[in-house]
Structures are given as structure tokens and as C-alpha cells.
Amino acid sequence: MNLQEIQKETGIDALLVTDPYNMRYLSGFRGGEGILYLSGKRSVLITDSRYTEAARQESSFDVLEENQEHRRPELLQACLEQDGARTVGYEDQSLRCCEFDRFRAELPLVKEWIPLQGQIDQLRRIKTPEEQELLAKAEAIGDAAFAEILKILRPGMTELEAAAELEYQMKKNGASGLSFDTIIASGKNSSMPHAIPSVKKLERGDFITMDFGCMYEGYCSDMTRTVVLGKADEKQKEIYNTVLKAQKEALSVICEGMTGKEVDRVARDIIERAGYGKCFGHGLGHSVGLFIHEEPRLSPADNTVLEAGMAETVEPGIYVPGFGGVRIEDLVIITEDGCRNLTRSPKELIEL
């Protein structure tokens, strides 16, 4: 589906785009502050003086500057008048209630407001070849950072210090920023899937789970690796190898035509048979693009049929409170007969 099809299906005369990732996808503008007005007659980007110069360089849209004399509703009203637009679609999942109320009050020309839910987001589901290569470059930066952090981790280093080193390595290798807050969880902390790095010191015998990602030209990477600082004991090996088997099996079957639920079930069955079903509480994966958590997802609740060109993480995990946890995550591009794995870092158990 494209914008024209959305307009035809919903019967709207124009639409407003407020989600910053959709703004970038549709207009090329990277600033994230402002609003897009789109109709069959014009494509307009409204932003303030902090971004107008950059917007004109990055986008082919007509750029209008909002200020005290030309407020956003007034600029939108002029567009509506010129187009005779009376039915307007809006992104109800990103537009703040207070701003929507203001639009309804100050844009009397609009007779009907149509919530578009996630229809604009869906335009980003299939990644173009160019987008796929940007994702691959971002993931390669993560691979390079992981190789370096393995040389740096040592007993006595705090989780916060390890996170800082990992983030430095990503920036050093070309990342423009982080795609999410870095997770470094060691020892018992690794039983928390989204643990926040702390002043806890790394100790011998610890699981160290590292979930991290960066941005390259706006596109995100995402990978997780778990290592052991020192020698792994038998329980650690059992848990690690179960997660590894679950991930490899899921990677071996994922392809166009499967649903997210079906892929999730492949990995979940392995973990459940090993007796750790209650220790795998999250879904197997999610889509990645301009935003780190996109749709569709690999989860028990997602019946979306996967299509070639979608980018998905595959990240099973086992988390045992009071003991520790393991997660292994790769980022893949769905193909007709399988997937292209963008993550190259080794995943066999590493003992440092």
C-alpha cells in the first residue's frame, strides 16, 4: 500500500504526519520537529527556524516556517483552504491529545478527522535494497564494537564502564548515535532482560549480557551477545546452549510466508522442552528500521505474514531469577526462501 492508496481507501482529502520517523521516511527531513501536510496537490513540511535551512537541504517538500506570526494551525488552515480539503487523516498513535484538540478548535474547515492508526507506519515495513544496506552497515558497526569490547572486559570493571566502552567503540566506528540505551547486565542482573547498567562490578563466573545498537544514516542496528567472564559452569552451559539451539532453529526456518507466531513457536518449543518455558517471557523478535522497535513482531500474538524485505531480530532468551540469564540476538532480512543474517559476531559460548 502507498500514500495514494491510503487516501483512496480512507476517503481523506489530506493527511497530517507527526511521527518523526514517518516524517523522515516520507520527506527526507531528519530533524523530527514539525508536521507534514500531504494532499493530492501539495507536499508541505512545517517546522521552525531551528530546522528550516536543513529541511530545505534534505527535503523536496515545500518548507514553511512556523513562528509567532505564522503559527502551525494558521499555516495548515491556508493549505486546507487552497486544496478545499474537508476530510483529514491524522496519526492518532503519535499526535498528542492536546495538539489534536487544538487542531479541532483552530481548523474549522475540517469537517471530519479520520484516525489512521498504524497505516503510515506500514509503508516502512518492506525495506528497499538501499535501506537494507544501511541496516547492514549499522549492524557491522555493532559487530566491530563487540570484537573490541571482548578485549576490554575484565573483573572489577563496572557495568556502566563496560557500557561506556561499548558505546565509544560504536561511535569510533562511524555510528551517529545509539538506537537505544545500551544494556550491560552481569551475574544475577542478567536475569533481567532490560536491566539498566549499574555500578556492579564484573566478577569471574558472571554471565555478561550485552544488548546494544547504533544508528547509521538514521537506520538502527540491534544485537545481543552473552559471554562468561572466566569458565562457565554446567548450568550456565546448559542454559546457553538451549538458547543457542532455539535461535539457530528459528533462523533455519524463518522465511517469507511464515507468520511471526509460527517462527516464535519454533524457538519457544525448544526452550519449553528444556524446562525453561516460564523463563522466556518476551517475544522472539521485532522489526527494525528507522526506529528500533517496529512492526511486525515475532511473538505468540502476531499473525502477520512475513514478507521478503522485512528486517527482524531473532532473540530468544532464558532468564532465571537469582542466577542469571542469556539472550542471543541477530538481525536478519527476510527473503523468499530464508533470511540474510546481517549479524556476523560469533555466537558460540565465549569464555573470557
Short mmCIF file of C-alpha atoms in Angstrom, two decimals:
data_model
loop_
_atom_site.label_atom_id
_atom_site.label_comp_id
_atom_site.label_asym_id
_atom_site.label_seq_id
_atom_site.Cartn_x
_atom_site.Cartn_y
_atom_site.Cartn_z
CA MET A 1 0.00 0.00 0.00
CA ASN A 2 1.19 3.54 -0.75
CA LEU A 3 0.01 7.00 0.28
CA GLN A 4 -2.36 7.33 -2.67
CA GLU A 5 -3.99 4.01 -1.82
CA ILE A 6 -4.38 5.05 1.82
CA GLN A 7 -6.05 8.29 0.75
CA LYS A 8 -8.37 6.46 -1.62
CA GLU A 9 -9.27 3.72 0.87
CA THR A 10 -9.98 6.13 3.73
CA GLY A 11 -11.60 8.83 1.59
CA ILE A 12 -9.45 11.62 3.01
CA ASP A 13 -8.64 14.85 1.21
CA ALA A 14 -5.34 15.37 3.05
CA LEU A 15 -3.32 13.86 5.85
CA LEU A 16 -1.10 15.11 8.66
CA VAL A 17 2.06 13.21 9.58
CA THR A 18 3.51 13.85 13.04
CA ASP A 19 5.54 10.73 13.82
CA PRO A 20 9.21 11.80 13.39
CA TYR A 21 10.23 8.50 11.76
CA ASN A 22 7.40 8.69 9.26
CA MET A 23 8.27 12.33 8.62
CA ARG A 24 11.80 11.30 7.74
CA TYR A 25 10.70 8.34 5.64
CA LEU A 26 8.28 10.39 3.55
CA SER A 27 10.14 13.71 3.30
CA GLY A 28 13.82 13.01 3.97
CA PHE A 29 13.83 15.59 6.79
CA ARG A 30 15.90 14.32 9.72
CA GLY A 31 15.07 16.96 12.33
CA GLY A 32 11.97 15.24 13.68
CA GLU A 33 10.36 18.52 14.78
CA GLY A 34 7.34 19.68 12.83
CA ILE A 35 4.48 18.28 10.78
CA LEU A 36 3.84 17.15 7.21
CA TYR A 37 0.75 18.15 5.25
CA LEU A 38 0.08 15.89 2.27
CA SER A 39 -2.68 16.07 -0.32
CA GLY A 40 -3.05 15.24 -3.97
CA LYS A 41 -1.93 18.78 -4.78
CA ARG A 42 0.94 19.53 -2.44
CA SER A 43 3.52 18.17 -0.01
CA VAL A 44 4.34 20.62 2.78
CA LEU A 45 6.78 20.44 5.68
CA ILE A 46 6.15 22.85 8.53
CA THR A 47 8.92 23.40 11.08
CA ASP A 48 10.57 26.24 12.99
CA SER A 49 13.67 28.34 12.35
CA ARG A 50 15.98 25.86 14.06
CA TYR A 51 15.39 23.41 11.23
CA THR A 52 14.20 25.28 8.14
CA GLU A 53 17.63 25.51 6.47
CA ALA A 54 18.34 21.83 7.00
CA ALA A 55 14.80 20.91 5.91
CA ARG A 56 15.23 22.73 2.60
CA GLN A 57 18.51 20.89 2.02
CA GLU A 58 17.18 17.45 2.92
CA SER A 59 13.65 17.53 1.51
CA SER A 60 11.91 18.28 -1.79
CA PHE A 61 8.77 19.29 0.14
CA ASP A 62 7.66 22.92 0.31
CA VAL A 63 9.08 24.12 3.63
CA LEU A 64 7.07 26.62 5.66
CA GLU A 65 8.48 28.26 8.78
CA GLU A 66 6.23 28.45 11.82
CA ASN A 67 6.77 31.32 14.28
CA GLN A 68 4.81 33.77 16.43
CA GLU A 69 3.38 35.50 13.37
CA HIS A 70 2.67 32.31 11.42
CA ARG A 71 1.53 29.61 13.82
CA ARG A 72 1.17 26.00 12.79
CA PRO A 73 -2.65 25.93 12.73
CA GLU A 74 -2.69 29.07 10.58
CA LEU A 75 -0.27 27.55 8.07
CA LEU A 76 -2.32 24.36 7.95
CA GLN A 77 -5.51 26.36 7.54
CA ALA A 78 -4.04 28.05 4.47
CA CYS A 79 -3.16 24.66 2.95
CA LEU A 80 -6.67 23.36 3.63
CA GLU A 81 -8.24 26.42 2.05
CA GLN A 82 -6.09 26.15 -1.08
CA ASP A 83 -6.96 22.46 -1.51
CA GLY A 84 -10.58 22.65 -0.42
CA ALA A 85 -9.76 19.80 1.98
CA ARG A 86 -12.53 18.93 4.43
CA THR A 87 -11.68 15.35 5.48
CA VAL A 88 -8.25 14.96 7.11
CA GLY A 89 -6.40 11.87 8.25
CA TYR A 90 -4.09 12.06 11.25
CA GLU A 91 -1.69 9.77 13.12
CA ASP A 92 -3.67 9.12 16.26
CA GLN A 93 -0.88 6.93 17.66
CA SER A 94 1.64 9.79 17.71
CA LEU A 95 -0.31 13.06 17.78
CA ARG A 96 -0.67 14.33 21.34
CA CYS A 97 -4.22 14.77 22.60
CA CYS A 98 -3.65 18.43 23.47
CA GLU A 99 -2.38 19.18 19.95
CA PHE A 100 -5.27 17.29 18.35
CA ASP A 101 -7.73 19.28 20.47
CA ARG A 102 -6.06 22.48 19.32
CA PHE A 103 -6.31 21.45 15.67
CA ARG A 104 -10.00 20.64 16.02
CA ALA A 105 -10.62 24.03 17.61
CA GLU A 106 -8.47 26.08 15.24
CA LEU A 107 -9.09 24.29 11.92
CA PRO A 108 -12.84 24.78 11.45
CA LEU A 109 -12.63 23.89 7.75
CA VAL A 110 -12.10 20.24 8.67
CA LYS A 111 -15.47 18.52 8.87
CA GLU A 112 -14.17 15.05 9.63
CA TRP A 113 -10.98 13.79 11.29
CA ILE A 114 -10.00 10.22 10.32
CA PRO A 115 -7.60 8.34 12.64
CA LEU A 116 -5.08 6.42 10.53
CA GLN A 117 -3.80 4.20 13.36
CA GLY A 118 -0.64 2.49 12.04
CA GLN A 119 -1.29 2.77 8.30
CA ILE A 120 1.59 5.19 7.65
CA ASP A 121 3.94 3.00 9.71
CA GLN A 122 3.11 0.07 7.43
CA LEU A 123 4.68 1.90 4.49
CA ARG A 124 8.05 1.28 6.18
CA ARG A 125 7.66 -2.48 6.68
CA ILE A 126 9.38 -3.61 3.49
CA LYS A 127 12.93 -2.29 3.36
CA THR A 128 14.30 -1.20 -0.01
CA PRO A 129 17.71 -2.53 -1.10
CA GLU A 130 19.19 0.83 -0.09
CA GLU A 131 17.63 0.60 3.37
CA GLN A 132 18.85 -2.96 3.77
CA GLU A 133 22.42 -1.88 3.11
CA LEU A 134 22.16 0.92 5.68
CA LEU A 135 20.90 -1.62 8.23
CA ALA A 136 23.79 -3.91 7.29
CA LYS A 137 26.29 -1.08 7.79
CA ALA A 138 24.81 -0.24 11.20
CA GLU A 139 24.97 -3.89 12.23
CA ALA A 140 28.58 -4.13 11.02
CA ILE A 141 29.47 -1.24 13.34
CA GLY A 142 27.96 -3.25 16.21
CA ASP A 143 30.00 -6.29 15.20
CA ALA A 144 33.19 -4.24 15.25
CA ALA A 145 32.34 -2.80 18.67
CA PHE A 146 31.65 -6.28 20.07
CA ALA A 147 35.03 -7.53 18.86
CA GLU A 148 36.71 -4.67 20.70
CA ILE A 149 34.75 -4.99 23.94
CA LEU A 150 35.86 -8.60 24.26
CA LYS A 151 39.43 -7.28 24.60
CA ILE A 152 38.41 -4.80 27.29
CA LEU A 153 36.10 -6.66 29.69
CA ARG A 154 37.82 -7.58 32.93
CA PRO A 155 36.97 -8.31 36.57
CA GLY A 156 36.46 -5.12 38.56
CA MET A 157 35.10 -3.10 35.67
CA THR A 158 31.58 -1.83 36.37
CA GLU A 159 28.61 -2.42 34.11
CA LEU A 160 28.48 1.32 33.50
CA GLU A 161 32.11 1.37 32.42
CA ALA A 162 31.54 -1.56 30.07
CA ALA A 163 28.53 0.20 28.54
CA ALA A 164 30.56 3.38 28.02
CA GLU A 165 33.34 1.44 26.31
CA LEU A 166 30.88 -0.30 24.01
CA GLU A 167 29.20 2.96 23.08
CA TYR A 168 32.59 4.60 22.45
CA GLN A 169 33.56 1.79 20.10
CA MET A 170 30.34 2.19 18.11
CA LYS A 171 30.89 5.94 17.79
CA LYS A 172 34.54 5.37 16.88
CA ASN A 173 33.48 3.03 14.08
CA GLY A 174 31.07 5.52 12.49
CA ALA A 175 27.82 5.45 14.47
CA SER A 176 25.94 8.75 14.60
CA GLY A 177 24.19 7.75 17.82
CA LEU A 178 22.61 4.92 19.77
CA SER A 179 19.45 3.19 18.64
CA PHE A 180 18.51 2.54 22.30
CA ASP A 181 20.09 2.67 25.74
CA THR A 182 22.86 0.09 25.98
CA ILE A 183 22.16 -2.89 28.22
CA ILE A 184 25.04 -4.44 30.15
CA ALA A 185 23.86 -6.95 32.74
CA SER A 186 26.24 -9.16 34.67
CA GLY A 187 25.84 -12.01 37.13
CA LYS A 188 22.40 -12.12 38.74
CA ASN A 189 21.48 -8.88 36.97
CA SER A 190 21.47 -10.75 33.65
CA SER A 191 18.18 -12.41 34.67
CA MET A 192 16.53 -9.03 33.91
CA PRO A 193 16.01 -8.78 30.12
CA HIS A 194 16.19 -4.97 30.11
CA ALA A 195 18.49 -4.40 33.05
CA ILE A 196 19.95 -0.91 33.45
CA PRO A 197 23.77 -0.81 33.71
CA SER A 198 24.84 -0.16 37.29
CA VAL A 199 27.92 0.27 39.44
CA LYS A 200 28.01 -3.51 39.97
CA LYS A 201 31.47 -4.80 39.21
CA LEU A 202 32.06 -7.64 36.78
CA GLU A 203 33.13 -10.79 38.59
CA ARG A 204 34.67 -14.07 37.49
CA GLY A 205 31.98 -16.60 36.71
CA ASP A 206 29.47 -13.92 35.67
CA PHE A 207 27.23 -14.13 32.67
CA ILE A 208 27.59 -10.77 30.89
CA THR A 209 24.67 -9.97 28.60
CA MET A 210 25.28 -7.11 26.17
CA ASP A 211 22.32 -5.77 24.17
CA PHE A 212 23.31 -2.77 22.09
CA GLY A 213 22.69 -0.92 18.87
CA CYS A 214 23.67 2.16 16.96
CA MET A 215 22.38 4.42 14.21
CA TYR A 216 23.92 4.86 10.79
CA GLU A 217 22.31 7.34 8.38
CA GLY A 218 19.19 7.10 10.55
CA TYR A 219 18.91 3.30 10.46
CA CYS A 220 19.25 1.15 13.57
CA SER A 221 21.25 -1.90 14.48
CA ASP A 222 20.37 -4.34 17.24
CA MET A 223 22.31 -7.30 18.57
CA THR A 224 22.79 -9.20 21.80
CA ARG A 225 25.62 -11.43 22.90
CA THR A 226 26.14 -13.15 26.24
CA VAL A 227 29.58 -14.23 27.41
CA VAL A 228 31.03 -15.70 30.59
CA LEU A 229 33.83 -13.92 32.41
CA GLY A 230 36.01 -16.88 33.24
CA LYS A 231 34.89 -20.51 32.98
CA ALA A 232 31.22 -21.40 32.59
CA ASP A 233 29.75 -23.97 34.95
CA GLU A 234 27.49 -26.77 33.76
CA LYS A 235 24.22 -24.94 34.40
CA GLN A 236 25.48 -21.91 32.52
CA LYS A 237 26.45 -24.11 29.59
CA GLU A 238 23.06 -25.83 29.63
CA ILE A 239 21.16 -22.55 29.57
CA TYR A 240 23.42 -21.00 26.96
CA ASN A 241 23.29 -23.97 24.61
CA THR A 242 19.50 -24.16 24.91
CA VAL A 243 19.15 -20.52 23.87
CA LEU A 244 21.66 -21.03 21.06
CA LYS A 245 19.78 -24.06 19.76
CA ALA A 246 16.49 -22.17 19.88
CA GLN A 247 17.95 -19.27 17.93
CA LYS A 248 19.61 -21.43 15.30
CA GLU A 249 16.42 -23.40 14.72
CA ALA A 250 14.38 -20.23 14.33
CA LEU A 251 16.95 -18.83 11.90
CA SER A 252 16.82 -22.04 9.88
CA VAL A 253 13.06 -21.82 9.27
CA ILE A 254 12.26 -18.12 9.10
CA CYS A 255 11.24 -17.04 5.60
CA GLU A 256 8.61 -15.25 3.57
CA GLY A 257 5.16 -16.74 4.11
CA MET A 258 5.59 -17.72 7.76
CA THR A 259 3.80 -15.77 10.46
CA GLY A 260 5.58 -14.15 13.39
CA LYS A 261 3.69 -16.51 15.67
CA GLU A 262 4.96 -19.58 13.81
CA VAL A 263 8.61 -18.52 13.99
CA ASP A 264 8.28 -17.68 17.68
CA ARG A 265 6.82 -21.12 18.34
CA VAL A 266 9.86 -22.90 16.86
CA ALA A 267 12.21 -21.29 19.38
CA ARG A 268 9.74 -21.36 22.26
CA ASP A 269 9.14 -25.12 21.88
CA ILE A 270 12.85 -25.83 22.31
CA ILE A 271 13.09 -23.69 25.43
CA GLU A 272 9.93 -25.23 26.88
CA ARG A 273 11.13 -28.78 26.26
CA ALA A 274 14.33 -27.92 28.13
CA GLY A 275 12.21 -26.96 31.15
CA TYR A 276 12.70 -23.18 30.89
CA GLY A 277 9.41 -22.14 29.30
CA LYS A 278 8.48 -19.86 32.19
CA CYS A 279 11.87 -18.17 31.89
CA PHE A 280 11.22 -16.86 28.35
CA GLY A 281 8.65 -14.15 28.79
CA HIS A 282 9.17 -11.87 25.79
CA GLY A 283 8.58 -12.36 22.09
CA LEU A 284 11.22 -13.80 19.80
CA GLY A 285 11.82 -10.59 17.89
CA HIS A 286 10.67 -7.36 16.29
CA SER A 287 11.18 -5.39 13.14
CA VAL A 288 13.94 -2.77 12.91
CA GLY A 289 14.36 0.24 10.66
CA LEU A 290 14.41 3.97 11.31
CA PHE A 291 13.01 3.07 14.74
CA ILE A 292 14.36 0.26 16.90
CA HIS A 293 11.03 -1.45 17.64
CA GLU A 294 8.88 -1.62 14.54
CA GLU A 295 6.16 -3.97 13.31
CA PRO A 296 5.62 -6.80 12.64
CA ARG A 297 6.90 -8.83 15.57
CA LEU A 298 7.85 -12.44 16.11
CA SER A 299 5.62 -13.21 19.04
CA PRO A 300 2.84 -15.55 20.18
CA ALA A 301 0.33 -12.79 19.43
CA ASP A 302 1.43 -11.72 15.94
CA ASN A 303 -0.19 -13.45 12.97
CA THR A 304 1.33 -11.10 10.40
CA VAL A 305 2.64 -12.97 7.38
CA LEU A 306 6.31 -12.18 6.85
CA GLU A 307 7.34 -10.74 3.50
CA ALA A 308 10.68 -10.56 1.73
CA GLY A 309 12.46 -7.33 2.64
CA MET A 310 11.27 -7.16 6.23
CA ALA A 311 14.02 -6.75 8.84
CA GLU A 312 13.51 -8.82 12.00
CA THR A 313 15.50 -9.59 15.14
CA VAL A 314 15.68 -13.18 16.33
CA GLU A 315 16.44 -13.07 20.07
CA PRO A 316 15.39 -15.95 22.31
CA GLY A 317 16.38 -15.83 25.95
CA ILE A 318 16.27 -17.66 29.25
CA TYR A 319 16.22 -15.65 32.47
CA VAL A 320 16.49 -17.39 35.85
CA PRO A 321 15.94 -15.02 38.82
CA GLY A 322 18.72 -15.25 41.37
CA PHE A 323 21.02 -16.99 38.90
CA GLY A 324 21.34 -15.09 35.64
CA GLY A 325 20.25 -15.13 32.05
CA VAL A 326 21.21 -15.50 28.42
CA ARG A 327 19.99 -13.78 25.28
CA ILE A 328 21.41 -14.16 21.77
CA GLU A 329 20.17 -11.79 19.08
CA ASP A 330 20.79 -11.42 15.35
CA LEU A 331 19.22 -9.02 12.85
CA VAL A 332 18.05 -10.60 9.61
CA ILE A 333 16.40 -9.60 6.34
CA ILE A 334 13.56 -11.91 5.32
CA THR A 335 13.96 -13.50 1.86
CA GLU A 336 11.73 -15.71 -0.26
CA ASP A 337 13.43 -18.90 0.89
CA GLY A 338 15.07 -17.94 4.18
CA CYS A 339 16.89 -14.92 5.54
CA ARG A 340 20.02 -12.85 5.16
CA ASN A 341 21.73 -12.57 8.51
CA LEU A 342 23.30 -9.13 8.98
CA THR A 343 24.99 -10.06 12.28
CA ARG A 344 28.42 -11.61 11.92
CA SER A 345 29.66 -11.78 15.53
CA PRO A 346 30.37 -15.30 16.84
CA LYS A 347 27.63 -16.82 18.96
CA GLU A 348 29.19 -20.00 20.31
CA LEU A 349 29.81 -19.62 24.05
CA ILE A 350 32.74 -17.28 24.69
CA GLU A 351 34.66 -17.67 27.97
CA LEU A 352 36.92 -14.72 28.67
#
